[in-house]
XYZ file of C-alpha atoms in Angstrom:
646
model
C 23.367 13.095 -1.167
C 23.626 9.088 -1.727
C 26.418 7.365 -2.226
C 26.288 5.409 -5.893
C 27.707 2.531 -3.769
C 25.194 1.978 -1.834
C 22.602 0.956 -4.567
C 24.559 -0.377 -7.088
C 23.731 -3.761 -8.638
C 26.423 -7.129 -8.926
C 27.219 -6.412 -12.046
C 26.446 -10.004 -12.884
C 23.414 -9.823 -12.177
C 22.576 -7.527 -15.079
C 21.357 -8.409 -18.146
C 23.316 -8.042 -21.227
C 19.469 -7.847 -23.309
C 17.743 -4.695 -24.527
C 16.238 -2.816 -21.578
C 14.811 0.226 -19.918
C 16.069 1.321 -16.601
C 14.722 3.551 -13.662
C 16.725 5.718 -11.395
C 14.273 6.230 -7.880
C 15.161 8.610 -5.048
C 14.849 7.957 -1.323
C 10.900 8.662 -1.790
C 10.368 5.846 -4.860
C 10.038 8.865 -7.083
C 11.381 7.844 -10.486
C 14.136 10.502 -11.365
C 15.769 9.189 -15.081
C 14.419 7.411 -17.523
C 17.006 5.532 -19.969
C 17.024 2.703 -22.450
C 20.207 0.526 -23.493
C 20.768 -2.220 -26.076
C 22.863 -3.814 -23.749
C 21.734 -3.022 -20.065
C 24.715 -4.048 -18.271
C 27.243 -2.205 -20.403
C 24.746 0.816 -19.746
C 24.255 0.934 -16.273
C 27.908 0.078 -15.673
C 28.575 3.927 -16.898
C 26.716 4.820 -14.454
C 28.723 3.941 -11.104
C 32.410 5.123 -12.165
C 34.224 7.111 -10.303
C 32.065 10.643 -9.725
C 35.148 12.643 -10.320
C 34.683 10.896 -14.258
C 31.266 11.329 -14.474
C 29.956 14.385 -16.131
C 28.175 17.012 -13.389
C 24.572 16.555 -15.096
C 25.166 12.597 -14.135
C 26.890 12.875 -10.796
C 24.019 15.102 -9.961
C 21.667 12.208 -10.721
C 23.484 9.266 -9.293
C 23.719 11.017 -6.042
C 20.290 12.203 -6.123
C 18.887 8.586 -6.847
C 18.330 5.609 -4.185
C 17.969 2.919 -6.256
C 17.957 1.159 -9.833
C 15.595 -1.213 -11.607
C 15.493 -1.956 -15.272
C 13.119 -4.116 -17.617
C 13.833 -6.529 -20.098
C 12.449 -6.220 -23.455
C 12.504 -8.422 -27.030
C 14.318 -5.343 -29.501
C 15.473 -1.837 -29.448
C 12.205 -0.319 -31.040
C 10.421 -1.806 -27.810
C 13.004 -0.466 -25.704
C 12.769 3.227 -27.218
C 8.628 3.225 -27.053
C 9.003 1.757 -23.278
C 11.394 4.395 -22.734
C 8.898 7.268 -24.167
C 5.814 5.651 -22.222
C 7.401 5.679 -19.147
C 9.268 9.493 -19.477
C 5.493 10.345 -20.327
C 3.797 8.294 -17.097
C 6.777 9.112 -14.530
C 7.492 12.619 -15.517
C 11.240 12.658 -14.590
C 12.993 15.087 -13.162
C 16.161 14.563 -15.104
C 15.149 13.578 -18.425
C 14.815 15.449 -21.294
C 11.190 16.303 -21.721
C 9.960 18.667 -24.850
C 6.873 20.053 -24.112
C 5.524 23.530 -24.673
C 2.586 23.062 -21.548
C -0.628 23.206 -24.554
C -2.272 20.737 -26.907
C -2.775 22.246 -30.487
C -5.714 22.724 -32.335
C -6.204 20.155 -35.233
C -9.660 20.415 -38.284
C -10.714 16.912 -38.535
C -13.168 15.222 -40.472
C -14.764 12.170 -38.806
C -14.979 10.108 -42.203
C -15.721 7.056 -40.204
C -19.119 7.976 -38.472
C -21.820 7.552 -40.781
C -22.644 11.179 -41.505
C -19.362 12.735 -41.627
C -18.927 15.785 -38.896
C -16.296 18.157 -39.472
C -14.476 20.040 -36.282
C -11.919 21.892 -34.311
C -9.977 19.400 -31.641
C -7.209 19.008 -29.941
C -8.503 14.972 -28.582
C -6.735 12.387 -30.172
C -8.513 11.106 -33.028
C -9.134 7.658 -34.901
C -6.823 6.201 -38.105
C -10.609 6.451 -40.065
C -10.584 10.941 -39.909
C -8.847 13.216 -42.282
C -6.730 15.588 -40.061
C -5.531 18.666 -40.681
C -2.925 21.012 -38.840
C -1.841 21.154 -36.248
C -2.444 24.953 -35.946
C -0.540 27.234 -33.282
C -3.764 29.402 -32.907
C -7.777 28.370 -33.082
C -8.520 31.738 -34.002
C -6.998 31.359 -37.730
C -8.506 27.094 -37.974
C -11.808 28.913 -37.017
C -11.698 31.622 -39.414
C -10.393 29.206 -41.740
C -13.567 26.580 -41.261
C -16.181 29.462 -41.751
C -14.799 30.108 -44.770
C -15.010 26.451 -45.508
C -18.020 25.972 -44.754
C -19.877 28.277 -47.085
C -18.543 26.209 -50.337
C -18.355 23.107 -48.476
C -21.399 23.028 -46.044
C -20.292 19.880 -44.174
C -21.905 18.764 -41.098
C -20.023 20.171 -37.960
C -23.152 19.839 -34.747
C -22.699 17.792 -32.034
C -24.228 14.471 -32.163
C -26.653 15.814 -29.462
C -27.809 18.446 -31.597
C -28.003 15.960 -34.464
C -30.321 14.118 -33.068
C -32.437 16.463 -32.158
C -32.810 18.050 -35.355
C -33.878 14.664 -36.639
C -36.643 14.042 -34.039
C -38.123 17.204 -34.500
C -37.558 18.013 -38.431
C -36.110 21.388 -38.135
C -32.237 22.311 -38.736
C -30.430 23.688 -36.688
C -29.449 27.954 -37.071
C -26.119 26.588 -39.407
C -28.485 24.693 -41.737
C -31.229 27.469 -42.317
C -28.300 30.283 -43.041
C -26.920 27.514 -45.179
C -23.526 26.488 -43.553
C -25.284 23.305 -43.104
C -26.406 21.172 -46.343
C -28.994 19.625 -43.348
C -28.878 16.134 -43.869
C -30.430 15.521 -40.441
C -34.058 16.869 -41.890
C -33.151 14.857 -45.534
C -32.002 18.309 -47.781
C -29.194 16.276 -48.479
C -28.792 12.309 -48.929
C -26.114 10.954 -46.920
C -24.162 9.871 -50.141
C -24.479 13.153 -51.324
C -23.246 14.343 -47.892
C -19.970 12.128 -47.694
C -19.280 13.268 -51.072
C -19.423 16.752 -49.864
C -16.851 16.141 -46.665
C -14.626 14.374 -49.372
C -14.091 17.184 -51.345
C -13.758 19.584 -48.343
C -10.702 17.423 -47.470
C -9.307 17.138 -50.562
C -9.104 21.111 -51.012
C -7.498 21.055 -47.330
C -5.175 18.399 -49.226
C -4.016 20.833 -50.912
C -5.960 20.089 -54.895
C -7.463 23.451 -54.823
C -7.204 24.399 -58.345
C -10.071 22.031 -59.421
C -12.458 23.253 -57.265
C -11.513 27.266 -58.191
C -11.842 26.632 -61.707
C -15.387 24.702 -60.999
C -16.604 27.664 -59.023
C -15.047 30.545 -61.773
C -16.936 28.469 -64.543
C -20.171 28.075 -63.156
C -19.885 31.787 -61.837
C -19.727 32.804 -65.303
C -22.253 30.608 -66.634
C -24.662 32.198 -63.998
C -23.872 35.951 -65.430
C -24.413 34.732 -68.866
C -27.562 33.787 -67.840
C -28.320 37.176 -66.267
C -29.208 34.629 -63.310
C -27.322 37.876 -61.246
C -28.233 36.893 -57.428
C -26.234 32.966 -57.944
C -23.659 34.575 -59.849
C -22.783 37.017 -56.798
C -23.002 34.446 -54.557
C -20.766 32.031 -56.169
C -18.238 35.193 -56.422
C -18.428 35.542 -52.566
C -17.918 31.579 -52.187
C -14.753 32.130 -54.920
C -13.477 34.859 -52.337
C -13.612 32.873 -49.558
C -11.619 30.067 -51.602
C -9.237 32.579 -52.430
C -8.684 33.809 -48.742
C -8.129 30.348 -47.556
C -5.338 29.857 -49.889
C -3.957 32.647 -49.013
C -3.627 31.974 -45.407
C -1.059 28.651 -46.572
C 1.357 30.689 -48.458
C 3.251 28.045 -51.148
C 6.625 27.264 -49.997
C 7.656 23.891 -51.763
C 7.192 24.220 -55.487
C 7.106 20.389 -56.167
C 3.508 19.952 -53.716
C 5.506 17.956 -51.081
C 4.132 16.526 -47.761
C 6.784 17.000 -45.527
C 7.941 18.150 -41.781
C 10.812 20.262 -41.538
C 12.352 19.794 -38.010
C 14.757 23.009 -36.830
C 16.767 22.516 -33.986
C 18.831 24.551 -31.034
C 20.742 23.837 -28.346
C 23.139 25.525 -25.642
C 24.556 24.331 -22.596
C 21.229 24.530 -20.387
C 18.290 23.998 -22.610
C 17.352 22.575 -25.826
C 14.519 24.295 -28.619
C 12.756 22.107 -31.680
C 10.433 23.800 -33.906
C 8.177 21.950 -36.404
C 7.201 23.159 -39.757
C 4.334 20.794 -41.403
C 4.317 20.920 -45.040
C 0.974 19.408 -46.921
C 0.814 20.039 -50.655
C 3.565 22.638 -50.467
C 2.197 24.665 -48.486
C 2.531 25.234 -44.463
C -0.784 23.630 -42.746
C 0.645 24.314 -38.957
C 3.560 24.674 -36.905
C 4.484 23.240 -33.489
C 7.770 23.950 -31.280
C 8.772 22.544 -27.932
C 11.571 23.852 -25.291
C 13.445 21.763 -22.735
C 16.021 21.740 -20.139
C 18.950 19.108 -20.046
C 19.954 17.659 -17.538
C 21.644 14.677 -18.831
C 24.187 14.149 -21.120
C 22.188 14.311 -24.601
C 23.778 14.707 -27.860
C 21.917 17.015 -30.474
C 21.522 13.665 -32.156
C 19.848 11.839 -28.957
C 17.588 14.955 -28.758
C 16.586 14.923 -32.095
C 15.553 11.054 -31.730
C 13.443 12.137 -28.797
C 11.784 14.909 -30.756
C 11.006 12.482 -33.471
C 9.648 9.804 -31.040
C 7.320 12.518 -29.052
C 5.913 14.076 -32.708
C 5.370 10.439 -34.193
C 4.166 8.213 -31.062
C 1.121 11.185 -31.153
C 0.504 11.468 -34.887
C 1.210 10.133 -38.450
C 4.370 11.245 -40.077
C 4.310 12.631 -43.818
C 6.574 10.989 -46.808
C 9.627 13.306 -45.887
C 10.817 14.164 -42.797
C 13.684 16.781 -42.720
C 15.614 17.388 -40.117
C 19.450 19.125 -39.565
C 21.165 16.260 -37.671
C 19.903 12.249 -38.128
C 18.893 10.915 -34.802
C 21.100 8.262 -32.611
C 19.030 5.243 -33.578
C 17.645 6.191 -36.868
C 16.440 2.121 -37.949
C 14.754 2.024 -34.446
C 12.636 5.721 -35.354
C 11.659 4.468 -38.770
C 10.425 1.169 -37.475
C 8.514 2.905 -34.885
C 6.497 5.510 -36.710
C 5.258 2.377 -38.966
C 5.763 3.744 -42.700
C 7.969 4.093 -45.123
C 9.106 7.872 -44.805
C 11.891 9.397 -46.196
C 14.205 10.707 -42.851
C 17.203 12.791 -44.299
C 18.902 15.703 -44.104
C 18.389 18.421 -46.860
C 21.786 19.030 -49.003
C 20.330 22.002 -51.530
C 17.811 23.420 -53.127
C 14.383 24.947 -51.139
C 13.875 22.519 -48.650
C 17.214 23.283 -47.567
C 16.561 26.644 -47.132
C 13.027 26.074 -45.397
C 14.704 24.442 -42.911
C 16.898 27.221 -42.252
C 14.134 29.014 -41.767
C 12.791 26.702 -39.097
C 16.541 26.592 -37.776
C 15.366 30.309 -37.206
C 12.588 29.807 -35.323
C 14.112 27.377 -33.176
C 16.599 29.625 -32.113
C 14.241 32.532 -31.479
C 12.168 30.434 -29.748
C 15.018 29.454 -27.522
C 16.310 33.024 -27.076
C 12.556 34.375 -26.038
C 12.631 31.276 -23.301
C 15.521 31.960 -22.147
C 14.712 35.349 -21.378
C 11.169 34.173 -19.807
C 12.597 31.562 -18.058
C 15.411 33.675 -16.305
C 12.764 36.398 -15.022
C 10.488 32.789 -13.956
C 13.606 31.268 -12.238
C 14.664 34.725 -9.995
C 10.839 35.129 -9.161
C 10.130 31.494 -8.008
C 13.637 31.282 -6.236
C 13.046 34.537 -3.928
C 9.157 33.233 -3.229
C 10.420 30.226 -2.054
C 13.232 31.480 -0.101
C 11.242 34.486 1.917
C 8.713 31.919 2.383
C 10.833 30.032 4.096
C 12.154 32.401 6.233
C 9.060 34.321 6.773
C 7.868 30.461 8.798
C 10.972 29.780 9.448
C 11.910 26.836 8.073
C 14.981 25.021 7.333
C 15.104 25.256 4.189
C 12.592 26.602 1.422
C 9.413 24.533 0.787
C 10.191 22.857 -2.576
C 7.005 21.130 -2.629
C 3.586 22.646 -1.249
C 0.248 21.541 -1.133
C -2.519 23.922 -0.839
C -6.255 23.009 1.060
C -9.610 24.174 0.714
C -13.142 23.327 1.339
C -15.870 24.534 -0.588
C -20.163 24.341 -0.086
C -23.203 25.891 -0.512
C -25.183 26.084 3.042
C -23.249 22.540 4.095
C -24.326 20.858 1.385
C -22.259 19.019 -1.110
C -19.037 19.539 0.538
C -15.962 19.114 -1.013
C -11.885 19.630 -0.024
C -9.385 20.169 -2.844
C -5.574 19.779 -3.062
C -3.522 21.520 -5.471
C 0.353 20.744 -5.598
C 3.302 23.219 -6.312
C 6.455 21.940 -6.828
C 9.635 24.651 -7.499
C 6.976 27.379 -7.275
C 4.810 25.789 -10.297
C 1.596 24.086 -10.651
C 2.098 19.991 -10.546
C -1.582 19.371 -11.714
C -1.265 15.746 -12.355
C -1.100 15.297 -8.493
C -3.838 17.324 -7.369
C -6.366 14.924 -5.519
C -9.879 15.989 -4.283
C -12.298 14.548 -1.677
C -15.502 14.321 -0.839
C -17.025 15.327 2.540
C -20.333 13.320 4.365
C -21.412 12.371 7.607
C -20.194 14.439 10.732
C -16.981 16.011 8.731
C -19.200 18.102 6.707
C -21.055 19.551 9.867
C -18.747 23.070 9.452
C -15.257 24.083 7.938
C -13.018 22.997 10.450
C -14.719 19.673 10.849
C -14.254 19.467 7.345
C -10.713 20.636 7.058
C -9.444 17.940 9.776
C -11.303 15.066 7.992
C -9.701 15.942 4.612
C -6.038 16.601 5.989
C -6.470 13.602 8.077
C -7.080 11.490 4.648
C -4.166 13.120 3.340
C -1.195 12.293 5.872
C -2.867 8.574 6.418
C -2.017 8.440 2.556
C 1.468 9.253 3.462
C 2.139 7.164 6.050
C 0.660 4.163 4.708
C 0.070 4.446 1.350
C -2.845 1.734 0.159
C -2.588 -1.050 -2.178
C -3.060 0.948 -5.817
C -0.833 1.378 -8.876
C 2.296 2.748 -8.763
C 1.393 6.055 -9.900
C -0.797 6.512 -7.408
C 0.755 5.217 -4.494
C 3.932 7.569 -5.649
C 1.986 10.606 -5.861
C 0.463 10.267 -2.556
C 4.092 9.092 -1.251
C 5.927 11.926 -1.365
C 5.902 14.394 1.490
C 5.502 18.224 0.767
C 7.545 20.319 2.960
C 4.657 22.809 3.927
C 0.809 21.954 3.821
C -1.308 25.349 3.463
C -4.746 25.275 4.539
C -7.309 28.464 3.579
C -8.586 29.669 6.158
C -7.370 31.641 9.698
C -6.900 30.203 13.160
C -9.579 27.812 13.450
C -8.927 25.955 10.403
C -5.196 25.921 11.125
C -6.124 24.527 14.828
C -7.928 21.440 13.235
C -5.264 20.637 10.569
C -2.365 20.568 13.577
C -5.497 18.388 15.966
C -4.735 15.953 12.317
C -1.187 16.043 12.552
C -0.974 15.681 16.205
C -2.772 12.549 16.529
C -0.981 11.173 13.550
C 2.794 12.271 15.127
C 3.541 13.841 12.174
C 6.683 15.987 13.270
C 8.525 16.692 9.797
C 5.868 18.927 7.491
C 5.471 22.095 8.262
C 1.966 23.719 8.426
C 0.344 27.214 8.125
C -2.708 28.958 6.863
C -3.863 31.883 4.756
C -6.787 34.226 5.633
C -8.624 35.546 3.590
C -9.700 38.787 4.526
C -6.263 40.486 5.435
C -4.060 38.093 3.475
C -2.089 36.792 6.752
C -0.598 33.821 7.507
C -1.558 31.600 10.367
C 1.251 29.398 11.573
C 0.467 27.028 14.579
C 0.454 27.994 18.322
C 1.431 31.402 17.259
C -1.049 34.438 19.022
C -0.712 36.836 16.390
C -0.507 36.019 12.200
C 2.797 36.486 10.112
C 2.223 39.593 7.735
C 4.139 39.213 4.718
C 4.781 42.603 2.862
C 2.443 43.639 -0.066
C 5.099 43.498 -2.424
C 6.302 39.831 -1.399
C 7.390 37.652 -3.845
C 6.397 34.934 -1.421
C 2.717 36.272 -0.747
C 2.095 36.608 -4.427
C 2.556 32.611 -4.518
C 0.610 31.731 -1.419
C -2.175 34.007 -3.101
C -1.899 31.855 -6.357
C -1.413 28.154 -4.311
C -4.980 29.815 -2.155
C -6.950 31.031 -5.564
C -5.833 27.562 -7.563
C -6.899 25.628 -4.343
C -10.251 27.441 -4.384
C -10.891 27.070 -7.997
C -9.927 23.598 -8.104
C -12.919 23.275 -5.183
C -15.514 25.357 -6.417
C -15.163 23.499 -9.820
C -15.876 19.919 -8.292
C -18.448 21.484 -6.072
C -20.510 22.858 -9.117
C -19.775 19.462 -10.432
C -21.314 17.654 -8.065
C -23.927 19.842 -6.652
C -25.059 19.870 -10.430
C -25.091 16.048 -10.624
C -27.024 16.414 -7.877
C -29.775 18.807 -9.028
C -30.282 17.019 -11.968
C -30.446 13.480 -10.760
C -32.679 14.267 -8.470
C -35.605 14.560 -10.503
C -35.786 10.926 -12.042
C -33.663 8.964 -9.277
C -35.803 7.359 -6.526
C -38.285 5.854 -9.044
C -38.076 2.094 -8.308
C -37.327 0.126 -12.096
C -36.127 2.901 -13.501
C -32.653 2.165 -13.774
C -29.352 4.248 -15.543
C -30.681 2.576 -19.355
C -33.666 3.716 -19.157
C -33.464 6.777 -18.304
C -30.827 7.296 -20.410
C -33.176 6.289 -23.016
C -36.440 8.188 -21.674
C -33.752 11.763 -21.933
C -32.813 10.709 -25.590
C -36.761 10.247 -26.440
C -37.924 13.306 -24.904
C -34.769 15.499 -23.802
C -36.053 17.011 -20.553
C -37.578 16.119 -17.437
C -40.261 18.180 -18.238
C -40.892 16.518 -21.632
C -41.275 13.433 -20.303
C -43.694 14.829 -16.846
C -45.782 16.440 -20.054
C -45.804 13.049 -21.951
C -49.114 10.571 -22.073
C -48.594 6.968 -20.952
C -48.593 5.644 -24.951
C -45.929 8.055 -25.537
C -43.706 6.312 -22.687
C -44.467 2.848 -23.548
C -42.997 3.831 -27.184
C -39.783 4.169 -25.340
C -37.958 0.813 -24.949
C -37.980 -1.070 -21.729
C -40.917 1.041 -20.326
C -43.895 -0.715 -19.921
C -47.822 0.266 -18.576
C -46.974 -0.154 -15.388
C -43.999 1.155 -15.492
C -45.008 4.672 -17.521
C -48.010 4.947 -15.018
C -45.583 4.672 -11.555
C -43.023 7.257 -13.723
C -45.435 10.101 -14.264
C -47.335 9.254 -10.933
C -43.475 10.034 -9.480
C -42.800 13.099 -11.690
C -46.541 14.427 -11.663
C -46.385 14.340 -7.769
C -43.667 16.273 -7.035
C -43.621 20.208 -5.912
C -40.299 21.796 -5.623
C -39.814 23.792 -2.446
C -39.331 27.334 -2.220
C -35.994 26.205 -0.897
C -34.824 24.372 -3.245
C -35.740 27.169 -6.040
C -33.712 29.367 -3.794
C -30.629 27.369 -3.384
C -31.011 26.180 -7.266
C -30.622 29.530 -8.242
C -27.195 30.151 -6.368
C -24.553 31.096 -9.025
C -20.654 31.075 -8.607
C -18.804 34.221 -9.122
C -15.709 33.558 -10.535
C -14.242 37.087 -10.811
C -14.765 37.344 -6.822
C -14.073 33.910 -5.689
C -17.274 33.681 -3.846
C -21.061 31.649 -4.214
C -23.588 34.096 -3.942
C -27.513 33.174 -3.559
C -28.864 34.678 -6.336
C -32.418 34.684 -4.528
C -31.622 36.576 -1.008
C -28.312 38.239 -2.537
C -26.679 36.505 0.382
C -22.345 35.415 -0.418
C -22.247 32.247 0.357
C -18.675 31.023 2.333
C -17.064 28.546 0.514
């Protein structure tokens, strides 16, 4: 525990300007996260007395090692620093809402040329029309085949697109006519955008126009005894109708407008987000965090606000049941002129009550979750600990594997758990060559090697980086048994690396393999503590065998046009967009080449000379045809039936 004291800054040397300060502890880790429109006043808050200070702040003070802050022009700088940097530094004692998943959002690129409509959760550009968010894809997908048999937008790839256009033929959506095709010309471009802007305006919420149309012409059809279109524009009606029905109206007057719901206790906080387009509810969002500072409901509802509207556009109205701390400083930051208020009668005040609901059942079912998370993680950690007998239980661990197929492409992975849960923004994987990839324990010493030499000198990079690789875990965990264990101490032997503790997990028998020991530590079936050193192994191993198959797949299909001197990244990117496959292009004459840009006689001679000369091994067909097995955790050669040890 640090003494405030020790750190604290003359207080004349502070500014008096709008800022954003950093709390660090002993290991440069940034800890709190905190903005001020006068820094000096701020910070002096900070070193009082302890017995004053409130515990969540004592906590803090004595946990940090330092102080730094930045100077900015205004307050709405200050309070989008402050959310960048609670976003980049992931603090341990800020207020962070998160719910640990993206949502799903139906967006319709209206600035590509041919509009595409799909299902994302990527950020997308100020040009699409977005829709949702949605808590589950299973309803937005539902939703968008519905869609998509009255409006038969464009929703392929841009691959596929092009593709259908070299070769004339749609693809399966446009010949069972979810597709109006305009890749093959069944529909003009114009015709096509005109088609994607009606599909959003119905999502808009201006559905009535479009029923009617479809009822009229329906009836028309029967009139005409023309039977077959008149059934078929009653099944597109249906599907209109079922849409609708799936956004229930709950705002007579056709408002766009988020209803924020909020709850709080001592420990953690709950927001849930209703979003209202056209009256009726398009999605709905919710977040759950822990305090551990001194927030207000108000300062939490500011930080809601900023983490909704730094992602997305706000609405008109936004509703919400307590106005934020720095209400100016929100408006100016989300960019538009948007109504922020609380609801005094009438339905929107009793929508948000309903969202007021779901915030506290949200909080109530996290609560319970988190309790059962919090016992489970705290006993893992502890028999851990005393099963290797350490000091104290290993708060952060890092987890090692190596994965190959017959020594080739080798790769080492590191996965990082911190309080007994996944920290994947710190998991760091290497690459193996020369003599460290002649066998596992070669390979297992060069990658923990790279590891601590991070540690004790980190390298020149950015701060994140150098900060991630700073901080020391309390146990390392290799997979493997006592040979792999033997290399990793060789590593921390000839670095003098006295103050991490090390062990390793065998496979086979599920025992643990702590250094100069004769005989493996058995942990009992039931242990809380071997059910997380079997998660840290199986998250180590997939992490592996997923940049393995990356790379050994890079490899296999590089391979094929690499080597082949003037052919260069552009052109054969543009030989694969002319002719798609390898193959393609071995099959291809010289005039079809030289159609290709940058490819000349010369050139398409010495390519299909190269391509036309090559015979694939019976080994490489064998080891081409090796397959990962998820399910067991193993590579298995799918041509001798042979598992693979990776």
């Amino acid at each position: 525990m640090a003494d405030p004291s020790t750190y604290r800054p003359a207080t004349g040397s502070i500014p008096t300007r709008p800022g954003v300060y950093r709390f660090r502890d002993e290991h440069g880790r940034v800890i709190y996260v905190g903005k001020a429109k006068n820094l000096r006043q701020r910070l002096s808050n900070y070193f009082q007395d302890l017995a004053v200070l409130h515990e969540r702040t004592r906590r803090m003070v004595t946990t940090a090692a330092s102080v730094e802050w930045t100077v900015v022009g205004t307050e709405v700088e200050a309070l989008t620093l402050e959310y960048t940097w609670i976003k980049e530094f992931d603090p341990r004692f800020n207020v962070k809402f998160r719910d640990d998943k993206s949502y799903p959002y139906l967006v319709l690129t209206m600035g590509e040329k041919v509009p595409r409509v799909q299902i994302t959760r990527r950020p997308r550009t100020k040009s699409d029309r977005v829709f949702g968010p949605y808590p589950q894809v299973g309803a937005i997908r539902e939703t968008l085949d519905l869609m998509l048999r009255v409006f038969p937008v464009r929703s392929c790839s841009a691959g596929v697109y092009r593709r259908a256009e070299r070769s004339g033929r749609p693809c399966l959506l446009g010949f069972i006519g979810k597709c109006a095709a305009p890749c093959v010309g069944d529909i003009s471009e114009a015709e096509h955008r005109r088609l994607a802007e009606q599909f959003a305006d119905f999502m808009a919420g201006n559905t009535a126009t479009y029923t009617r149309r479809i009822e009229k012409e329906m009836r028309e059809a029967a009139a005409a005894m023309d039977y077959e279109r008149a059934a078929g524009l009653r099944d597109d009606l249906q599907a209109l109708t079922t849409v609708m029905e799936k956004n229930s109206v709950v705002l007579s007057d056709a408002t766009d407008a988020d209803l924020v719901g909020f709850a709080q206790d001592e420990l953690e906080a709950s927001v849930q987000v209703f979003h209202v387009r056209g009256g009726r509810i398009r999605g709905q969002r919710g977040w759950t965090a822990e305090i551990l500072d001194t927030s207000t409901a108000a300062d939490l509802i500011e930080r809601a606000l900023t983490t909704l509207y730094t992602e997305g556009a706000a609405p008109k109205e936004v509703l919400v049941p307590v106005l934020p701390t720095n209400r100016d400083q929100v408006l100016e930051l989300i960019g538009r002129p948007v109504d922020l208020r609380i609801p005094q009668r009438g339905e929107k005040k009793d929508l948000l009550a309903t969202v007021t609901e779901n915030a506290l059942e949200a909080l109530r079912l996290h609560r319970l979750k988190r309790t059962g998370d919090i016992t489970a993680r705290t006993k893992a950690l502890e028999d851990l600990g005393e099963a290797l007998e350490l000091a104290e239980p290993p708060l952060r661990i890092e987890c090692f594997d190596i994965s190959h197929s017959h020594g080739t492409n080798v790769v080492g992975s590191q996965v990082v758990f911190e309080d007994g849960l996944p920290k994947k923004s710190e998991y760091r994987r290497y690459s193996v060559t020369g003599d460290a990839a002649r066998d596992d324990t070669a390979s297992m010493y060069d990658v923990i090697t790279r590891r601590l030499k991070h540690h004790l000198d980190p390298p020149e990079k950015t701060e994140e980086e150098s900060r991630r690789f700073a901080y020391p875990p309390s146990l390392i965990l290799v997979d493997g048994g006592a040979p792999q264990v033997a290399a990793a101490q060789r590593a921390f032997d000839e670095l003098g690396i006295t103050d991490i503790a090390l062990a390793g997990i065998a496979k086979r028998l599920e025992e643990i393999w702590v250094p100069g020991d004769e005989y493996p530590v058995i942990l009992p079936r039931t242990s809380e503590a071997l059910f997380l050193v079997q998660r840290l192994r199986d998250e180590a191993h997939r992490f592996a065998i997923t940049y393995h198959r990356s790379k050994r797949g890079r490899a296999m299909q590089a391979s094929a046009l690499d080597g082949i001197p003037g052919l260069g990244p552009a052109r054969r990117r543009s030989l694969l967009d002319r002719f798609v496959t390898v193959s393609a292009i071995r099959s291809a004459s010289e005039e079809e080449l030289q159609q290709v840009d940058g490819i000349g006689p010369a050139l398409a001679a010495q390519i299909l000379a190269a391509l036309r000369s090559e015979e694939a091994p019976e080994t490489d067909a064998a080891s081409a045809s090796a397959t990962d097995d998820d399910s067991l955790g193993v590579t298995v050669d799918m041509a001798t039936g042979e598992i693979l040890d990776t």
